[in-house]
Amino acid sequence: MAQQQTTTAEVGELQLERTEDGLYLGTTLQFDLPDLVEDALYKGIPMVFVADAQVLRDRWYWSGRLVAEATRYLRLSYQPLTRRWRLSISAVPFSNSGLGVMLVQKFDDYADALSAIQRFARWKIAEPDAIKADAVHTVDFRFRLDMSQLPRPLQIGAVGSASWNLLVSRSQRLPAEPAK
């Protein structure tokens, strides 16, 4: 009987930076990819990860009001012939058309590619006019493996299997700026 791998994943502290350009998020994730995901990568099957950040303005009379939202898509793939890793980062979902703007990085080592996925530095999640200086805000961050981007046969096999799950999330409050 095969043992099921348990993936421990966590989000480090969210560094929130309020500037005149907007609100920026930085964090470091700690996780190892599940064995099945890693095996699929080494066989040349790309994996798509999605990072979501929501900014909610706290209200005393109701739940927080969504004032800003940002999403980042990361696609990690391995080229077995060249033995190189490729990480594509985009603000829009990946499509087969090849259209859109994305950042592409190449790595010789799996550990370096995974480390690049786990770091978020100065990611702009809100415009300056969305954040009120005198209000308390909550930032909800979530990072997950996008199962809908897997090839169909893998999607069927992954349904209900904890071996494919990767989800980390964290919330942090952004206090109001002190009155000047």
PDB file of C-alpha atoms in Angstrom:
ATOM      1  CA  MET A   1       0.000   0.000   0.000  1.00  0.00           C
ATOM      2  CA  ALA A   2       1.402   3.407  -1.001  1.00  0.00           C
ATOM      3  CA  GLN A   3       1.939   5.990   1.654  1.00  0.00           C
ATOM      4  CA  GLN A   4       0.237   9.302   1.162  1.00  0.00           C
ATOM      5  CA  GLN A   5       2.559  12.280   1.327  1.00  0.00           C
ATOM      6  CA  THR A   6       1.480  15.142   3.539  1.00  0.00           C
ATOM      7  CA  THR A   7       2.585  18.524   2.314  1.00  0.00           C
ATOM      8  CA  THR A   8       3.195  21.130   4.960  1.00  0.00           C
ATOM      9  CA  ALA A   9       2.922  24.557   3.442  1.00  0.00           C
ATOM     10  CA  GLU A  10       2.889  27.942   5.052  1.00  0.00           C
ATOM     11  CA  VAL A  11       3.120  31.615   4.211  1.00  0.00           C
ATOM     12  CA  GLY A  12       5.729  33.730   5.915  1.00  0.00           C
ATOM     13  CA  GLU A  13       4.807  37.143   7.238  1.00  0.00           C
ATOM     14  CA  LEU A  14       3.158  39.389   4.663  1.00  0.00           C
ATOM     15  CA  GLN A  15       5.182  42.551   4.198  1.00  0.00           C
ATOM     16  CA  LEU A  16       2.740  45.260   3.200  1.00  0.00           C
ATOM     17  CA  GLU A  17       4.181  48.522   1.922  1.00  0.00           C
ATOM     18  CA  ARG A  18       1.936  51.543   1.403  1.00  0.00           C
ATOM     19  CA  THR A  19       3.475  54.057  -1.009  1.00  0.00           C
ATOM     20  CA  GLU A  20       2.198  56.915  -3.130  1.00  0.00           C
ATOM     21  CA  ASP A  21       2.112  54.446  -6.068  1.00  0.00           C
ATOM     22  CA  GLY A  22      -0.155  51.957  -4.277  1.00  0.00           C
ATOM     23  CA  LEU A  23      -0.016  48.960  -1.949  1.00  0.00           C
ATOM     24  CA  TYR A  24       2.735  46.374  -2.435  1.00  0.00           C
ATOM     25  CA  LEU A  25       2.955  42.860  -1.025  1.00  0.00           C
ATOM     26  CA  GLY A  26       6.030  40.777  -0.325  1.00  0.00           C
ATOM     27  CA  THR A  27       6.228  37.330   1.250  1.00  0.00           C
ATOM     28  CA  THR A  28       8.034  34.017   1.170  1.00  0.00           C
ATOM     29  CA  LEU A  29       6.233  30.686   0.942  1.00  0.00           C
ATOM     30  CA  GLN A  30       7.581  27.495   2.506  1.00  0.00           C
ATOM     31  CA  PHE A  31       6.456  24.268   0.859  1.00  0.00           C
ATOM     32  CA  ASP A  32       7.640  21.225  -1.025  1.00  0.00           C
ATOM     33  CA  LEU A  33       5.667  20.169  -4.049  1.00  0.00           C
ATOM     34  CA  PRO A  34       3.784  16.889  -3.597  1.00  0.00           C
ATOM     35  CA  ASP A  35       5.608  13.881  -5.089  1.00  0.00           C
ATOM     36  CA  LEU A  36       2.990  13.370  -7.823  1.00  0.00           C
ATOM     37  CA  VAL A  37       3.292  17.001  -8.923  1.00  0.00           C
ATOM     38  CA  GLU A  38       7.080  16.790  -8.987  1.00  0.00           C
ATOM     39  CA  ASP A  39       6.961  13.529 -10.988  1.00  0.00           C
ATOM     40  CA  ALA A  40       4.595  15.102 -13.529  1.00  0.00           C
ATOM     41  CA  LEU A  41       6.925  18.093 -13.882  1.00  0.00           C
ATOM     42  CA  TYR A  42       9.923  15.848 -14.573  1.00  0.00           C
ATOM     43  CA  LYS A  43       7.875  14.129 -17.293  1.00  0.00           C
ATOM     44  CA  GLY A  44       7.426  17.485 -19.049  1.00  0.00           C
ATOM     45  CA  ILE A  45       3.900  18.349 -17.864  1.00  0.00           C
ATOM     46  CA  PRO A  46       3.703  22.071 -16.962  1.00  0.00           C
ATOM     47  CA  MET A  47       2.113  23.085 -13.665  1.00  0.00           C
ATOM     48  CA  VAL A  48       0.226  26.351 -13.225  1.00  0.00           C
ATOM     49  CA  PHE A  49       0.064  28.085  -9.862  1.00  0.00           C
ATOM     50  CA  VAL A  50      -2.201  31.007  -8.986  1.00  0.00           C
ATOM     51  CA  ALA A  51      -1.536  33.694  -6.388  1.00  0.00           C
ATOM     52  CA  ASP A  52      -4.493  35.868  -5.343  1.00  0.00           C
ATOM     53  CA  ALA A  53      -4.474  38.943  -3.132  1.00  0.00           C
ATOM     54  CA  GLN A  54      -7.619  40.710  -1.984  1.00  0.00           C
ATOM     55  CA  VAL A  55      -7.738  43.985  -0.077  1.00  0.00           C
ATOM     56  CA  LEU A  56     -10.853  44.476   2.059  1.00  0.00           C
ATOM     57  CA  ARG A  57     -11.750  47.698   3.865  1.00  0.00           C
ATOM     58  CA  ASP A  58     -12.972  46.841   7.352  1.00  0.00           C
ATOM     59  CA  ARG A  59     -16.512  47.953   8.243  1.00  0.00           C
ATOM     60  CA  TRP A  60     -18.011  47.785  11.719  1.00  0.00           C
ATOM     61  CA  TYR A  61     -21.545  47.076  10.481  1.00  0.00           C
ATOM     62  CA  TRP A  62     -20.853  44.389   7.860  1.00  0.00           C
ATOM     63  CA  SER A  63     -18.117  42.218   6.471  1.00  0.00           C
ATOM     64  CA  GLY A  64     -15.183  43.921   4.790  1.00  0.00           C
ATOM     65  CA  ARG A  65     -15.721  45.649   1.438  1.00  0.00           C
ATOM     66  CA  LEU A  66     -13.510  44.464  -1.430  1.00  0.00           C
ATOM     67  CA  VAL A  67     -11.536  47.482  -2.655  1.00  0.00           C
ATOM     68  CA  ALA A  68      -8.748  45.834  -4.691  1.00  0.00           C
ATOM     69  CA  GLU A  69      -7.832  42.473  -6.103  1.00  0.00           C
ATOM     70  CA  ALA A  70      -4.719  41.159  -7.877  1.00  0.00           C
ATOM     71  CA  THR A  71      -3.921  37.789  -9.423  1.00  0.00           C
ATOM     72  CA  ARG A  72      -0.637  36.376 -10.637  1.00  0.00           C
ATOM     73  CA  TYR A  73      -0.274  33.202 -12.699  1.00  0.00           C
ATOM     74  CA  LEU A  74       2.943  31.169 -12.619  1.00  0.00           C
ATOM     75  CA  ARG A  75       3.637  28.277 -14.984  1.00  0.00           C
ATOM     76  CA  LEU A  76       6.560  25.989 -14.198  1.00  0.00           C
ATOM     77  CA  SER A  77       7.728  23.553 -16.842  1.00  0.00           C
ATOM     78  CA  TYR A  78      10.674  21.241 -17.361  1.00  0.00           C
ATOM     79  CA  GLN A  79      12.291  20.597 -20.724  1.00  0.00           C
ATOM     80  CA  PRO A  80      13.606  17.001 -20.545  1.00  0.00           C
ATOM     81  CA  LEU A  81      15.795  17.375 -23.657  1.00  0.00           C
ATOM     82  CA  THR A  82      17.640  20.457 -22.429  1.00  0.00           C
ATOM     83  CA  ARG A  83      17.232  19.630 -18.724  1.00  0.00           C
ATOM     84  CA  ARG A  84      16.231  23.225 -18.019  1.00  0.00           C
ATOM     85  CA  TRP A  85      13.378  24.688 -16.014  1.00  0.00           C
ATOM     86  CA  ARG A  86      11.210  27.503 -17.343  1.00  0.00           C
ATOM     87  CA  LEU A  87       9.073  29.773 -15.182  1.00  0.00           C
ATOM     88  CA  SER A  88       6.520  32.032 -16.872  1.00  0.00           C
ATOM     89  CA  ILE A  89       4.772  34.727 -14.830  1.00  0.00           C
ATOM     90  CA  SER A  90       1.710  36.591 -16.089  1.00  0.00           C
ATOM     91  CA  ALA A  91      -1.097  38.797 -14.813  1.00  0.00           C
ATOM     92  CA  VAL A  92      -3.603  37.019 -17.079  1.00  0.00           C
ATOM     93  CA  PRO A  93      -4.377  33.296 -17.417  1.00  0.00           C
ATOM     94  CA  PHE A  94      -2.160  31.380 -19.824  1.00  0.00           C
ATOM     95  CA  SER A  95      -3.725  30.498 -23.149  1.00  0.00           C
ATOM     96  CA  ASN A  96      -2.617  28.531 -26.181  1.00  0.00           C
ATOM     97  CA  SER A  97      -2.777  31.619 -28.389  1.00  0.00           C
ATOM     98  CA  GLY A  98       0.592  32.828 -27.127  1.00  0.00           C
ATOM     99  CA  LEU A  99      -0.742  36.369 -26.818  1.00  0.00           C
ATOM    100  CA  GLY A 100      -0.194  38.411 -23.712  1.00  0.00           C
ATOM    101  CA  VAL A 101       2.666  39.830 -21.716  1.00  0.00           C
ATOM    102  CA  MET A 102       4.663  37.580 -19.451  1.00  0.00           C
ATOM    103  CA  LEU A 103       8.015  37.379 -17.753  1.00  0.00           C
ATOM    104  CA  VAL A 104       9.999  34.232 -18.528  1.00  0.00           C
ATOM    105  CA  GLN A 105      12.921  32.986 -16.444  1.00  0.00           C
ATOM    106  CA  LYS A 106      15.061  29.914 -17.074  1.00  0.00           C
ATOM    107  CA  PHE A 107      16.838  27.825 -14.454  1.00  0.00           C
ATOM    108  CA  ASP A 108      19.338  24.981 -14.535  1.00  0.00           C
ATOM    109  CA  ASP A 109      18.278  23.631 -11.150  1.00  0.00           C
ATOM    110  CA  TYR A 110      14.874  22.531  -9.776  1.00  0.00           C
ATOM    111  CA  ALA A 111      15.599  24.087  -6.370  1.00  0.00           C
ATOM    112  CA  ASP A 112      16.266  27.497  -7.957  1.00  0.00           C
ATOM    113  CA  ALA A 113      13.046  27.342  -9.984  1.00  0.00           C
ATOM    114  CA  LEU A 114      11.001  26.375  -6.915  1.00  0.00           C
ATOM    115  CA  SER A 115      12.649  29.135  -4.885  1.00  0.00           C
ATOM    116  CA  ALA A 116      11.615  31.694  -7.524  1.00  0.00           C
ATOM    117  CA  ILE A 117       7.993  30.538  -7.237  1.00  0.00           C
ATOM    118  CA  GLN A 118       8.090  30.864  -3.457  1.00  0.00           C
ATOM    119  CA  ARG A 119       9.235  34.515  -3.383  1.00  0.00           C
ATOM    120  CA  PHE A 120       6.983  37.507  -3.911  1.00  0.00           C
ATOM    121  CA  ALA A 121       8.693  40.897  -3.807  1.00  0.00           C
ATOM    122  CA  ARG A 122       6.995  44.277  -4.350  1.00  0.00           C
ATOM    123  CA  TRP A 123       3.916  42.842  -6.030  1.00  0.00           C
ATOM    124  CA  LYS A 124       1.488  45.728  -6.587  1.00  0.00           C
ATOM    125  CA  ILE A 125      -1.901  44.616  -5.308  1.00  0.00           C
ATOM    126  CA  ALA A 126      -3.795  47.928  -5.079  1.00  0.00           C
ATOM    127  CA  GLU A 127      -3.824  51.366  -6.661  1.00  0.00           C
ATOM    128  CA  PRO A 128      -3.310  54.359  -4.327  1.00  0.00           C
ATOM    129  CA  ASP A 129      -6.897  55.602  -4.645  1.00  0.00           C
ATOM    130  CA  ALA A 130      -8.296  52.228  -3.485  1.00  0.00           C
ATOM    131  CA  ILE A 131      -6.629  52.444  -0.055  1.00  0.00           C
ATOM    132  CA  LYS A 132      -7.956  55.030   2.378  1.00  0.00           C
ATOM    133  CA  ALA A 133      -5.303  56.281   4.785  1.00  0.00           C
ATOM    134  CA  ASP A 134      -7.755  56.608   7.709  1.00  0.00           C
ATOM    135  CA  ALA A 135      -9.280  53.105   7.337  1.00  0.00           C
ATOM    136  CA  VAL A 136      -8.161  49.676   8.502  1.00  0.00           C
ATOM    137  CA  HIS A 137      -7.770  47.132   5.713  1.00  0.00           C
ATOM    138  CA  THR A 138      -7.321  43.369   5.649  1.00  0.00           C
ATOM    139  CA  VAL A 139      -5.184  41.682   2.999  1.00  0.00           C
ATOM    140  CA  ASP A 140      -6.068  38.065   2.148  1.00  0.00           C
ATOM    141  CA  PHE A 141      -3.341  36.182   0.259  1.00  0.00           C
ATOM    142  CA  ARG A 142      -3.809  32.745  -1.293  1.00  0.00           C
ATOM    143  CA  PHE A 143      -1.474  30.537  -3.358  1.00  0.00           C
ATOM    144  CA  ARG A 144      -2.622  27.300  -4.997  1.00  0.00           C
ATOM    145  CA  LEU A 145      -1.988  24.763  -7.714  1.00  0.00           C
ATOM    146  CA  ASP A 146      -4.488  25.325 -10.529  1.00  0.00           C
ATOM    147  CA  MET A 147      -5.897  21.853 -11.193  1.00  0.00           C
ATOM    148  CA  SER A 148      -8.005  23.096 -14.140  1.00  0.00           C
ATOM    149  CA  GLN A 149      -4.804  23.714 -16.151  1.00  0.00           C
ATOM    150  CA  LEU A 150      -3.678  20.077 -15.950  1.00  0.00           C
ATOM    151  CA  PRO A 151      -4.167  17.813 -18.980  1.00  0.00           C
ATOM    152  CA  ARG A 152      -7.614  16.132 -18.881  1.00  0.00           C
ATOM    153  CA  PRO A 153      -6.400  12.614 -17.928  1.00  0.00           C
ATOM    154  CA  LEU A 154      -4.521  14.042 -14.936  1.00  0.00           C
ATOM    155  CA  GLN A 155      -7.525  16.153 -13.903  1.00  0.00           C
ATOM    156  CA  ILE A 156      -9.651  13.011 -13.728  1.00  0.00           C
ATOM    157  CA  GLY A 157      -7.053  11.160 -11.658  1.00  0.00           C
ATOM    158  CA  ALA A 158      -6.449  14.148  -9.375  1.00  0.00           C
ATOM    159  CA  VAL A 159     -10.091  14.685  -8.390  1.00  0.00           C
ATOM    160  CA  GLY A 160     -10.467  14.018  -4.690  1.00  0.00           C
ATOM    161  CA  SER A 161      -6.804  13.092  -4.273  1.00  0.00           C
ATOM    162  CA  ALA A 162      -4.961  14.899  -1.501  1.00  0.00           C
ATOM    163  CA  SER A 163      -1.688  14.012  -3.242  1.00  0.00           C
ATOM    164  CA  TRP A 164      -2.261  16.845  -5.732  1.00  0.00           C
ATOM    165  CA  ASN A 165      -3.402  19.507  -3.267  1.00  0.00           C
ATOM    166  CA  LEU A 166      -1.334  22.583  -2.647  1.00  0.00           C
ATOM    167  CA  LEU A 167      -3.010  25.560  -1.021  1.00  0.00           C
ATOM    168  CA  VAL A 168      -1.547  28.138   1.322  1.00  0.00           C
ATOM    169  CA  SER A 169      -3.219  31.278   2.591  1.00  0.00           C
ATOM    170  CA  ARG A 170      -2.757  34.052   5.096  1.00  0.00           C
ATOM    171  CA  SER A 171      -4.582  37.196   6.162  1.00  0.00           C
ATOM    172  CA  GLN A 172      -3.025  40.278   7.665  1.00  0.00           C
ATOM    173  CA  ARG A 173      -4.401  43.616   8.793  1.00  0.00           C
ATOM    174  CA  LEU A 174      -3.095  46.890   7.415  1.00  0.00           C
ATOM    175  CA  PRO A 175      -3.649  49.522  10.115  1.00  0.00           C
ATOM    176  CA  ALA A 176      -4.769  53.057   9.371  1.00  0.00           C
ATOM    177  CA  GLU A 177      -2.026  55.607   8.980  1.00  0.00           C
ATOM    178  CA  PRO A 178      -1.534  57.844  12.013  1.00  0.00           C
ATOM    179  CA  ALA A 179      -3.038  61.323  11.699  1.00  0.00           C
ATOM    180  CA  LYS A 180      -0.507  63.994  10.793  1.00  0.00           C
TER     181      LYS A 180
END
